[in-house]
Amino acid sequence: MSRLEMLEREIQLLSRDELTQFERWFAEFKAELWDKQIEADAKAGKLDKFADEAIAQFQQGKFKKL
């Protein structure tokens, strides 16, 4: 049995309350990973072209007020 299969089995055995707690923890865990990836991409310059494009469009008046 793989590690993933063991985790799936354990998750299936959680009570409703435990599952709710796990879901909350997992959502926070994924959000942290996402934040770290965005930060790394920004530091590496991977987002520069998107920022430049957005700024250029804004300066050309191509935007919507929210």
JSON list of N, CA and C in Angstrom, two decimals:
[
{"chain": "A", "resi": 1, "resn": "MET", "atom": "N", "xyz": [0.85, -1.18, 0.00]},
{"chain": "A", "resi": 1, "resn": "MET", "atom": "CA", "xyz": [0.00, 0.00, 0.00]},
{"chain": "A", "resi": 1, "resn": "MET", "atom": "C", "xyz": [0.89, 1.24, 0.00]},
{"chain": "A", "resi": 2, "resn": "SER", "atom": "N", "xyz": [0.59, 2.17, -0.88]},
{"chain": "A", "resi": 2, "resn": "SER", "atom": "CA", "xyz": [1.38, 3.39, -0.98]},
{"chain": "A", "resi": 2, "resn": "SER", "atom": "C", "xyz": [1.06, 4.35, 0.17]},
{"chain": "A", "resi": 3, "resn": "ARG", "atom": "N", "xyz": [1.94, 5.30, 0.33]},
{"chain": "A", "resi": 3, "resn": "ARG", "atom": "CA", "xyz": [1.72, 6.33, 1.35]},
{"chain": "A", "resi": 3, "resn": "ARG", "atom": "C", "xyz": [0.41, 7.07, 1.13]},
{"chain": "A", "resi": 4, "resn": "LEU", "atom": "N", "xyz": [0.15, 7.39, -0.13]},
{"chain": "A", "resi": 4, "resn": "LEU", "atom": "CA", "xyz": [-1.08, 8.11, -0.46]},
{"chain": "A", "resi": 4, "resn": "LEU", "atom": "C", "xyz": [-2.31, 7.27, -0.12]},
{"chain": "A", "resi": 5, "resn": "GLU", "atom": "N", "xyz": [-2.26, 6.00, -0.45]},
{"chain": "A", "resi": 5, "resn": "GLU", "atom": "CA", "xyz": [-3.39, 5.12, -0.12]},
{"chain": "A", "resi": 5, "resn": "GLU", "atom": "C", "xyz": [-3.60, 5.03, 1.39]},
{"chain": "A", "resi": 6, "resn": "MET", "atom": "N", "xyz": [-2.51, 5.01, 2.15]},
{"chain": "A", "resi": 6, "resn": "MET", "atom": "CA", "xyz": [-2.63, 4.97, 3.61]},
{"chain": "A", "resi": 6, "resn": "MET", "atom": "C", "xyz": [-3.25, 6.26, 4.13]},
{"chain": "A", "resi": 7, "resn": "LEU", "atom": "N", "xyz": [-2.83, 7.39, 3.56]},
{"chain": "A", "resi": 7, "resn": "LEU", "atom": "CA", "xyz": [-3.43, 8.67, 3.98]},
{"chain": "A", "resi": 7, "resn": "LEU", "atom": "C", "xyz": [-4.91, 8.72, 3.65]},
{"chain": "A", "resi": 8, "resn": "GLU", "atom": "N", "xyz": [-5.27, 8.27, 2.46]},
{"chain": "A", "resi": 8, "resn": "GLU", "atom": "CA", "xyz": [-6.68, 8.25, 2.06]},
{"chain": "A", "resi": 8, "resn": "GLU", "atom": "C", "xyz": [-7.49, 7.40, 3.03]},
{"chain": "A", "resi": 9, "resn": "ARG", "atom": "N", "xyz": [-6.94, 6.27, 3.39]},
{"chain": "A", "resi": 9, "resn": "ARG", "atom": "CA", "xyz": [-7.64, 5.36, 4.32]},
{"chain": "A", "resi": 9, "resn": "ARG", "atom": "C", "xyz": [-7.83, 6.03, 5.68]},
{"chain": "A", "resi": 10, "resn": "GLU", "atom": "N", "xyz": [-6.78, 6.67, 6.17]},
{"chain": "A", "resi": 10, "resn": "GLU", "atom": "CA", "xyz": [-6.86, 7.36, 7.46]},
{"chain": "A", "resi": 10, "resn": "GLU", "atom": "C", "xyz": [-7.88, 8.49, 7.42]},
{"chain": "A", "resi": 11, "resn": "ILE", "atom": "N", "xyz": [-7.90, 9.24, 6.34]},
{"chain": "A", "resi": 11, "resn": "ILE", "atom": "CA", "xyz": [-8.84, 10.35, 6.21]},
{"chain": "A", "resi": 11, "resn": "ILE", "atom": "C", "xyz": [-10.28, 9.84, 6.22]},
{"chain": "A", "resi": 12, "resn": "GLN", "atom": "N", "xyz": [-10.50, 8.72, 5.57]},
{"chain": "A", "resi": 12, "resn": "GLN", "atom": "CA", "xyz": [-11.85, 8.14, 5.55]},
{"chain": "A", "resi": 12, "resn": "GLN", "atom": "C", "xyz": [-12.32, 7.73, 6.94]},
{"chain": "A", "resi": 13, "resn": "LEU", "atom": "N", "xyz": [-11.40, 7.49, 7.84]},
{"chain": "A", "resi": 13, "resn": "LEU", "atom": "CA", "xyz": [-11.75, 7.07, 9.20]},
{"chain": "A", "resi": 13, "resn": "LEU", "atom": "C", "xyz": [-11.99, 8.24, 10.15]},
{"chain": "A", "resi": 14, "resn": "LEU", "atom": "N", "xyz": [-11.73, 9.45, 9.71]},
{"chain": "A", "resi": 14, "resn": "LEU", "atom": "CA", "xyz": [-11.92, 10.62, 10.57]},
{"chain": "A", "resi": 14, "resn": "LEU", "atom": "C", "xyz": [-13.39, 10.85, 10.86]},
{"chain": "A", "resi": 15, "resn": "SER", "atom": "N", "xyz": [-13.66, 11.35, 12.07]},
{"chain": "A", "resi": 15, "resn": "SER", "atom": "CA", "xyz": [-15.02, 11.76, 12.40]},
{"chain": "A", "resi": 15, "resn": "SER", "atom": "C", "xyz": [-15.35, 13.03, 11.63]},
{"chain": "A", "resi": 16, "resn": "ARG", "atom": "N", "xyz": [-16.59, 13.42, 11.64]},
{"chain": "A", "resi": 16, "resn": "ARG", "atom": "CA", "xyz": [-17.00, 14.64, 10.95]},
{"chain": "A", "resi": 16, "resn": "ARG", "atom": "C", "xyz": [-16.23, 15.85, 11.49]},
{"chain": "A", "resi": 17, "resn": "ASP", "atom": "N", "xyz": [-16.11, 15.93, 12.83]},
{"chain": "A", "resi": 17, "resn": "ASP", "atom": "CA", "xyz": [-15.38, 17.05, 13.43]},
{"chain": "A", "resi": 17, "resn": "ASP", "atom": "C", "xyz": [-13.90, 17.02, 13.06]},
{"chain": "A", "resi": 18, "resn": "GLU", "atom": "N", "xyz": [-13.31, 15.84, 13.09]},
{"chain": "A", "resi": 18, "resn": "GLU", "atom": "CA", "xyz": [-11.90, 15.72, 12.71]},
{"chain": "A", "resi": 18, "resn": "GLU", "atom": "C", "xyz": [-11.70, 16.08, 11.24]},
{"chain": "A", "resi": 19, "resn": "LEU", "atom": "N", "xyz": [-12.63, 15.67, 10.40]},
{"chain": "A", "resi": 19, "resn": "LEU", "atom": "CA", "xyz": [-12.54, 15.98, 8.99]},
{"chain": "A", "resi": 19, "resn": "LEU", "atom": "C", "xyz": [-12.62, 17.49, 8.76]},
{"chain": "A", "resi": 20, "resn": "THR", "atom": "N", "xyz": [-13.48, 18.16, 9.48]},
{"chain": "A", "resi": 20, "resn": "THR", "atom": "CA", "xyz": [-13.60, 19.62, 9.39]},
{"chain": "A", "resi": 20, "resn": "THR", "atom": "C", "xyz": [-12.28, 20.28, 9.80]},
{"chain": "A", "resi": 21, "resn": "GLN", "atom": "N", "xyz": [-11.69, 19.80, 10.88]},
{"chain": "A", "resi": 21, "resn": "GLN", "atom": "CA", "xyz": [-10.41, 20.35, 11.33]},
{"chain": "A", "resi": 21, "resn": "GLN", "atom": "C", "xyz": [-9.32, 20.09, 10.30]},
{"chain": "A", "resi": 22, "resn": "PHE", "atom": "N", "xyz": [-9.32, 18.89, 9.73]},
{"chain": "A", "resi": 22, "resn": "PHE", "atom": "CA", "xyz": [-8.33, 18.55, 8.72]},
{"chain": "A", "resi": 22, "resn": "PHE", "atom": "C", "xyz": [-8.50, 19.43, 7.49]},
{"chain": "A", "resi": 23, "resn": "GLU", "atom": "N", "xyz": [-9.73, 19.63, 7.04]},
{"chain": "A", "resi": 23, "resn": "GLU", "atom": "CA", "xyz": [-9.98, 20.48, 5.88]},
{"chain": "A", "resi": 23, "resn": "GLU", "atom": "C", "xyz": [-9.47, 21.89, 6.11]},
{"chain": "A", "resi": 24, "resn": "ARG", "atom": "N", "xyz": [-9.70, 22.42, 7.29]},
{"chain": "A", "resi": 24, "resn": "ARG", "atom": "CA", "xyz": [-9.24, 23.77, 7.63]},
{"chain": "A", "resi": 24, "resn": "ARG", "atom": "C", "xyz": [-7.71, 23.82, 7.60]},
{"chain": "A", "resi": 25, "resn": "TRP", "atom": "N", "xyz": [-7.07, 22.83, 8.23]},
{"chain": "A", "resi": 25, "resn": "TRP", "atom": "CA", "xyz": [-5.61, 22.78, 8.24]},
{"chain": "A", "resi": 25, "resn": "TRP", "atom": "C", "xyz": [-5.07, 22.66, 6.82]},
{"chain": "A", "resi": 26, "resn": "PHE", "atom": "N", "xyz": [-5.66, 21.78, 6.00]},
{"chain": "A", "resi": 26, "resn": "PHE", "atom": "CA", "xyz": [-5.15, 21.54, 4.66]},
{"chain": "A", "resi": 26, "resn": "PHE", "atom": "C", "xyz": [-5.31, 22.78, 3.78]},
{"chain": "A", "resi": 27, "resn": "ALA", "atom": "N", "xyz": [-6.41, 23.49, 3.93]},
{"chain": "A", "resi": 27, "resn": "ALA", "atom": "CA", "xyz": [-6.61, 24.73, 3.16]},
{"chain": "A", "resi": 27, "resn": "ALA", "atom": "C", "xyz": [-5.54, 25.75, 3.53]},
{"chain": "A", "resi": 28, "resn": "GLU", "atom": "N", "xyz": [-5.24, 25.88, 4.81]},
{"chain": "A", "resi": 28, "resn": "GLU", "atom": "CA", "xyz": [-4.19, 26.81, 5.25]},
{"chain": "A", "resi": 28, "resn": "GLU", "atom": "C", "xyz": [-2.83, 26.36, 4.74]},
{"chain": "A", "resi": 29, "resn": "PHE", "atom": "N", "xyz": [-2.57, 25.06, 4.77]},
{"chain": "A", "resi": 29, "resn": "PHE", "atom": "CA", "xyz": [-1.31, 24.50, 4.29]},
{"chain": "A", "resi": 29, "resn": "PHE", "atom": "C", "xyz": [-1.12, 24.80, 2.80]},
{"chain": "A", "resi": 30, "resn": "LYS", "atom": "N", "xyz": [-2.16, 24.57, 2.00]},
{"chain": "A", "resi": 30, "resn": "LYS", "atom": "CA", "xyz": [-2.09, 24.85, 0.57]},
{"chain": "A", "resi": 30, "resn": "LYS", "atom": "C", "xyz": [-1.90, 26.34, 0.30]},
{"chain": "A", "resi": 31, "resn": "ALA", "atom": "N", "xyz": [-2.56, 27.18, 1.09]},
{"chain": "A", "resi": 31, "resn": "ALA", "atom": "CA", "xyz": [-2.43, 28.62, 0.92]},
{"chain": "A", "resi": 31, "resn": "ALA", "atom": "C", "xyz": [-0.99, 29.07, 1.19]},
{"chain": "A", "resi": 32, "resn": "GLU", "atom": "N", "xyz": [-0.37, 28.49, 2.22]},
{"chain": "A", "resi": 32, "resn": "GLU", "atom": "CA", "xyz": [1.02, 28.82, 2.52]},
{"chain": "A", "resi": 32, "resn": "GLU", "atom": "C", "xyz": [1.95, 28.41, 1.38]},
{"chain": "A", "resi": 33, "resn": "LEU", "atom": "N", "xyz": [1.72, 27.22, 0.83]},
{"chain": "A", "resi": 33, "resn": "LEU", "atom": "CA", "xyz": [2.53, 26.77, -0.30]},
{"chain": "A", "resi": 33, "resn": "LEU", "atom": "C", "xyz": [2.37, 27.70, -1.49]},
{"chain": "A", "resi": 34, "resn": "TRP", "atom": "N", "xyz": [1.14, 28.12, -1.75]},
{"chain": "A", "resi": 34, "resn": "TRP", "atom": "CA", "xyz": [0.85, 29.03, -2.86]},
{"chain": "A", "resi": 34, "resn": "TRP", "atom": "C", "xyz": [1.57, 30.36, -2.65]},
{"chain": "A", "resi": 35, "resn": "ASP", "atom": "N", "xyz": [1.47, 30.89, -1.43]},
{"chain": "A", "resi": 35, "resn": "ASP", "atom": "CA", "xyz": [2.14, 32.16, -1.11]},
{"chain": "A", "resi": 35, "resn": "ASP", "atom": "C", "xyz": [3.65, 32.07, -1.33]},
{"chain": "A", "resi": 36, "resn": "LYS", "atom": "N", "xyz": [4.24, 30.95, -0.88]},
{"chain": "A", "resi": 36, "resn": "LYS", "atom": "CA", "xyz": [5.68, 30.77, -1.05]},
{"chain": "A", "resi": 36, "resn": "LYS", "atom": "C", "xyz": [6.05, 30.67, -2.53]},
{"chain": "A", "resi": 37, "resn": "GLN", "atom": "N", "xyz": [5.21, 30.00, -3.33]},
{"chain": "A", "resi": 37, "resn": "GLN", "atom": "CA", "xyz": [5.49, 29.88, -4.75]},
{"chain": "A", "resi": 37, "resn": "GLN", "atom": "C", "xyz": [5.39, 31.23, -5.46]},
{"chain": "A", "resi": 38, "resn": "ILE", "atom": "N", "xyz": [4.36, 32.00, -5.13]},
{"chain": "A", "resi": 38, "resn": "ILE", "atom": "CA", "xyz": [4.20, 33.33, -5.72]},
{"chain": "A", "resi": 38, "resn": "ILE", "atom": "C", "xyz": [5.39, 34.21, -5.34]},
{"chain": "A", "resi": 39, "resn": "GLU", "atom": "N", "xyz": [5.80, 34.15, -4.08]},
{"chain": "A", "resi": 39, "resn": "GLU", "atom": "CA", "xyz": [6.95, 34.95, -3.63]},
{"chain": "A", "resi": 39, "resn": "GLU", "atom": "C", "xyz": [8.21, 34.55, -4.39]},
{"chain": "A", "resi": 40, "resn": "ALA", "atom": "N", "xyz": [8.44, 33.26, -4.54]},
{"chain": "A", "resi": 40, "resn": "ALA", "atom": "CA", "xyz": [9.63, 32.79, -5.26]},
{"chain": "A", "resi": 40, "resn": "ALA", "atom": "C", "xyz": [9.57, 33.21, -6.72]},
{"chain": "A", "resi": 41, "resn": "ASP", "atom": "N", "xyz": [8.40, 33.09, -7.34]},
{"chain": "A", "resi": 41, "resn": "ASP", "atom": "CA", "xyz": [8.25, 33.49, -8.74]},
{"chain": "A", "resi": 41, "resn": "ASP", "atom": "C", "xyz": [8.49, 34.99, -8.90]},
{"chain": "A", "resi": 42, "resn": "ALA", "atom": "N", "xyz": [7.99, 35.78, -7.96]},
{"chain": "A", "resi": 42, "resn": "ALA", "atom": "CA", "xyz": [8.17, 37.23, -8.03]},
{"chain": "A", "resi": 42, "resn": "ALA", "atom": "C", "xyz": [9.65, 37.59, -7.90]},
{"chain": "A", "resi": 43, "resn": "LYS", "atom": "N", "xyz": [10.34, 36.95, -6.95]},
{"chain": "A", "resi": 43, "resn": "LYS", "atom": "CA", "xyz": [11.76, 37.22, -6.76]},
{"chain": "A", "resi": 43, "resn": "LYS", "atom": "C", "xyz": [12.58, 36.81, -7.98]},
{"chain": "A", "resi": 44, "resn": "ALA", "atom": "N", "xyz": [12.12, 35.76, -8.67]},
{"chain": "A", "resi": 44, "resn": "ALA", "atom": "CA", "xyz": [12.84, 35.26, -9.84]},
{"chain": "A", "resi": 44, "resn": "ALA", "atom": "C", "xyz": [12.49, 36.06, -11.11]},
{"chain": "A", "resi": 45, "resn": "GLY", "atom": "N", "xyz": [11.57, 37.01, -10.99]},
{"chain": "A", "resi": 45, "resn": "GLY", "atom": "CA", "xyz": [11.20, 37.84, -12.13]},
{"chain": "A", "resi": 45, "resn": "GLY", "atom": "C", "xyz": [10.20, 37.19, -13.07]},
{"chain": "A", "resi": 46, "resn": "LYS", "atom": "N", "xyz": [9.63, 36.06, -12.66]},
{"chain": "A", "resi": 46, "resn": "LYS", "atom": "CA", "xyz": [8.70, 35.34, -13.53]},
{"chain": "A", "resi": 46, "resn": "LYS", "atom": "C", "xyz": [7.37, 36.08, -13.73]},
{"chain": "A", "resi": 47, "resn": "LEU", "atom": "N", "xyz": [7.08, 37.05, -12.87]},
{"chain": "A", "resi": 47, "resn": "LEU", "atom": "CA", "xyz": [5.81, 37.77, -12.96]},
{"chain": "A", "resi": 47, "resn": "LEU", "atom": "C", "xyz": [5.98, 39.17, -13.56]},
{"chain": "A", "resi": 48, "resn": "ASP", "atom": "N", "xyz": [7.20, 39.54, -13.85]},
{"chain": "A", "resi": 48, "resn": "ASP", "atom": "CA", "xyz": [7.48, 40.89, -14.33]},
{"chain": "A", "resi": 48, "resn": "ASP", "atom": "C", "xyz": [6.72, 41.24, -15.60]},
{"chain": "A", "resi": 49, "resn": "LYS", "atom": "N", "xyz": [6.66, 40.32, -16.55]},
{"chain": "A", "resi": 49, "resn": "LYS", "atom": "CA", "xyz": [6.00, 40.64, -17.82]},
{"chain": "A", "resi": 49, "resn": "LYS", "atom": "C", "xyz": [4.50, 40.88, -17.59]},
{"chain": "A", "resi": 50, "resn": "PHE", "atom": "N", "xyz": [3.90, 40.15, -16.65]},
{"chain": "A", "resi": 50, "resn": "PHE", "atom": "CA", "xyz": [2.48, 40.36, -16.37]},
{"chain": "A", "resi": 50, "resn": "PHE", "atom": "C", "xyz": [2.25, 41.71, -15.70]},
{"chain": "A", "resi": 51, "resn": "ALA", "atom": "N", "xyz": [3.13, 42.07, -14.78]},
{"chain": "A", "resi": 51, "resn": "ALA", "atom": "CA", "xyz": [3.02, 43.37, -14.11]},
{"chain": "A", "resi": 51, "resn": "ALA", "atom": "C", "xyz": [3.22, 44.49, -15.12]},
{"chain": "A", "resi": 52, "resn": "ASP", "atom": "N", "xyz": [4.22, 44.35, -15.98]},
{"chain": "A", "resi": 52, "resn": "ASP", "atom": "CA", "xyz": [4.48, 45.38, -17.00]},
{"chain": "A", "resi": 52, "resn": "ASP", "atom": "C", "xyz": [3.28, 45.55, -17.92]},
{"chain": "A", "resi": 53, "resn": "GLU", "atom": "N", "xyz": [2.68, 44.44, -18.31]},
{"chain": "A", "resi": 53, "resn": "GLU", "atom": "CA", "xyz": [1.51, 44.49, -19.19]},
{"chain": "A", "resi": 53, "resn": "GLU", "atom": "C", "xyz": [0.33, 45.18, -18.50]},
{"chain": "A", "resi": 54, "resn": "ALA", "atom": "N", "xyz": [0.11, 44.83, -17.23]},
{"chain": "A", "resi": 54, "resn": "ALA", "atom": "CA", "xyz": [-0.98, 45.44, -16.48]},
{"chain": "A", "resi": 54, "resn": "ALA", "atom": "C", "xyz": [-0.78, 46.94, -16.31]},
{"chain": "A", "resi": 55, "resn": "ILE", "atom": "N", "xyz": [0.44, 47.35, -16.02]},
{"chain": "A", "resi": 55, "resn": "ILE", "atom": "CA", "xyz": [0.75, 48.78, -15.86]},
{"chain": "A", "resi": 55, "resn": "ILE", "atom": "C", "xyz": [0.54, 49.51, -17.18]},
{"chain": "A", "resi": 56, "resn": "ALA", "atom": "N", "xyz": [0.99, 48.91, -18.27]},
{"chain": "A", "resi": 56, "resn": "ALA", "atom": "CA", "xyz": [0.82, 49.54, -19.59]},
{"chain": "A", "resi": 56, "resn": "ALA", "atom": "C", "xyz": [-0.65, 49.71, -19.93]},
{"chain": "A", "resi": 57, "resn": "GLN", "atom": "N", "xyz": [-1.44, 48.69, -19.66]},
{"chain": "A", "resi": 57, "resn": "GLN", "atom": "CA", "xyz": [-2.88, 48.78, -19.94]},
{"chain": "A", "resi": 57, "resn": "GLN", "atom": "C", "xyz": [-3.54, 49.84, -19.07]},
{"chain": "A", "resi": 58, "resn": "PHE", "atom": "N", "xyz": [-3.13, 49.91, -17.82]},
{"chain": "A", "resi": 58, "resn": "PHE", "atom": "CA", "xyz": [-3.68, 50.92, -16.93]},
{"chain": "A", "resi": 58, "resn": "PHE", "atom": "C", "xyz": [-3.35, 52.32, -17.44]},
{"chain": "A", "resi": 59, "resn": "GLN", "atom": "N", "xyz": [-2.11, 52.51, -17.84]},
{"chain": "A", "resi": 59, "resn": "GLN", "atom": "CA", "xyz": [-1.69, 53.82, -18.33]},
{"chain": "A", "resi": 59, "resn": "GLN", "atom": "C", "xyz": [-2.42, 54.20, -19.63]},
{"chain": "A", "resi": 60, "resn": "GLN", "atom": "N", "xyz": [-2.86, 53.21, -20.38]},
{"chain": "A", "resi": 60, "resn": "GLN", "atom": "CA", "xyz": [-3.61, 53.47, -21.61]},
{"chain": "A", "resi": 60, "resn": "GLN", "atom": "C", "xyz": [-5.11, 53.63, -21.34]},
{"chain": "A", "resi": 61, "resn": "GLY", "atom": "N", "xyz": [-5.48, 53.56, -20.07]},
{"chain": "A", "resi": 61, "resn": "GLY", "atom": "CA", "xyz": [-6.89, 53.72, -19.70]},
{"chain": "A", "resi": 61, "resn": "GLY", "atom": "C", "xyz": [-7.70, 52.44, -19.90]},
{"chain": "A", "resi": 62, "resn": "LYS", "atom": "N", "xyz": [-7.05, 51.34, -20.09]},
{"chain": "A", "resi": 62, "resn": "LYS", "atom": "CA", "xyz": [-7.75, 50.06, -20.30]},
{"chain": "A", "resi": 62, "resn": "LYS", "atom": "C", "xyz": [-7.93, 49.35, -18.97]},
{"chain": "A", "resi": 63, "resn": "PHE", "atom": "N", "xyz": [-8.91, 49.82, -18.21]},
{"chain": "A", "resi": 63, "resn": "PHE", "atom": "CA", "xyz": [-9.19, 49.19, -16.92]},
{"chain": "A", "resi": 63, "resn": "PHE", "atom": "C", "xyz": [-10.64, 49.46, -16.54]},
{"chain": "A", "resi": 64, "resn": "LYS", "atom": "N", "xyz": [-11.13, 48.68, -15.61]},
{"chain": "A", "resi": 64, "resn": "LYS", "atom": "CA", "xyz": [-12.48, 48.87, -15.07]},
{"chain": "A", "resi": 64, "resn": "LYS", "atom": "C", "xyz": [-12.37, 49.22, -13.59]},
{"chain": "A", "resi": 65, "resn": "LYS", "atom": "N", "xyz": [-13.17, 50.17, -13.18]},
{"chain": "A", "resi": 65, "resn": "LYS", "atom": "CA", "xyz": [-13.24, 50.47, -11.74]},
{"chain": "A", "resi": 65, "resn": "LYS", "atom": "C", "xyz": [-14.06, 49.38, -11.08]},
{"chain": "A", "resi": 66, "resn": "LEU", "atom": "N", "xyz": [-13.60, 48.95, -9.95]},
{"chain": "A", "resi": 66, "resn": "LEU", "atom": "CA", "xyz": [-14.33, 47.90, -9.20]},
{"chain": "A", "resi": 66, "resn": "LEU", "atom": "C", "xyz": [-15.30, 48.51, -8.24]}
]
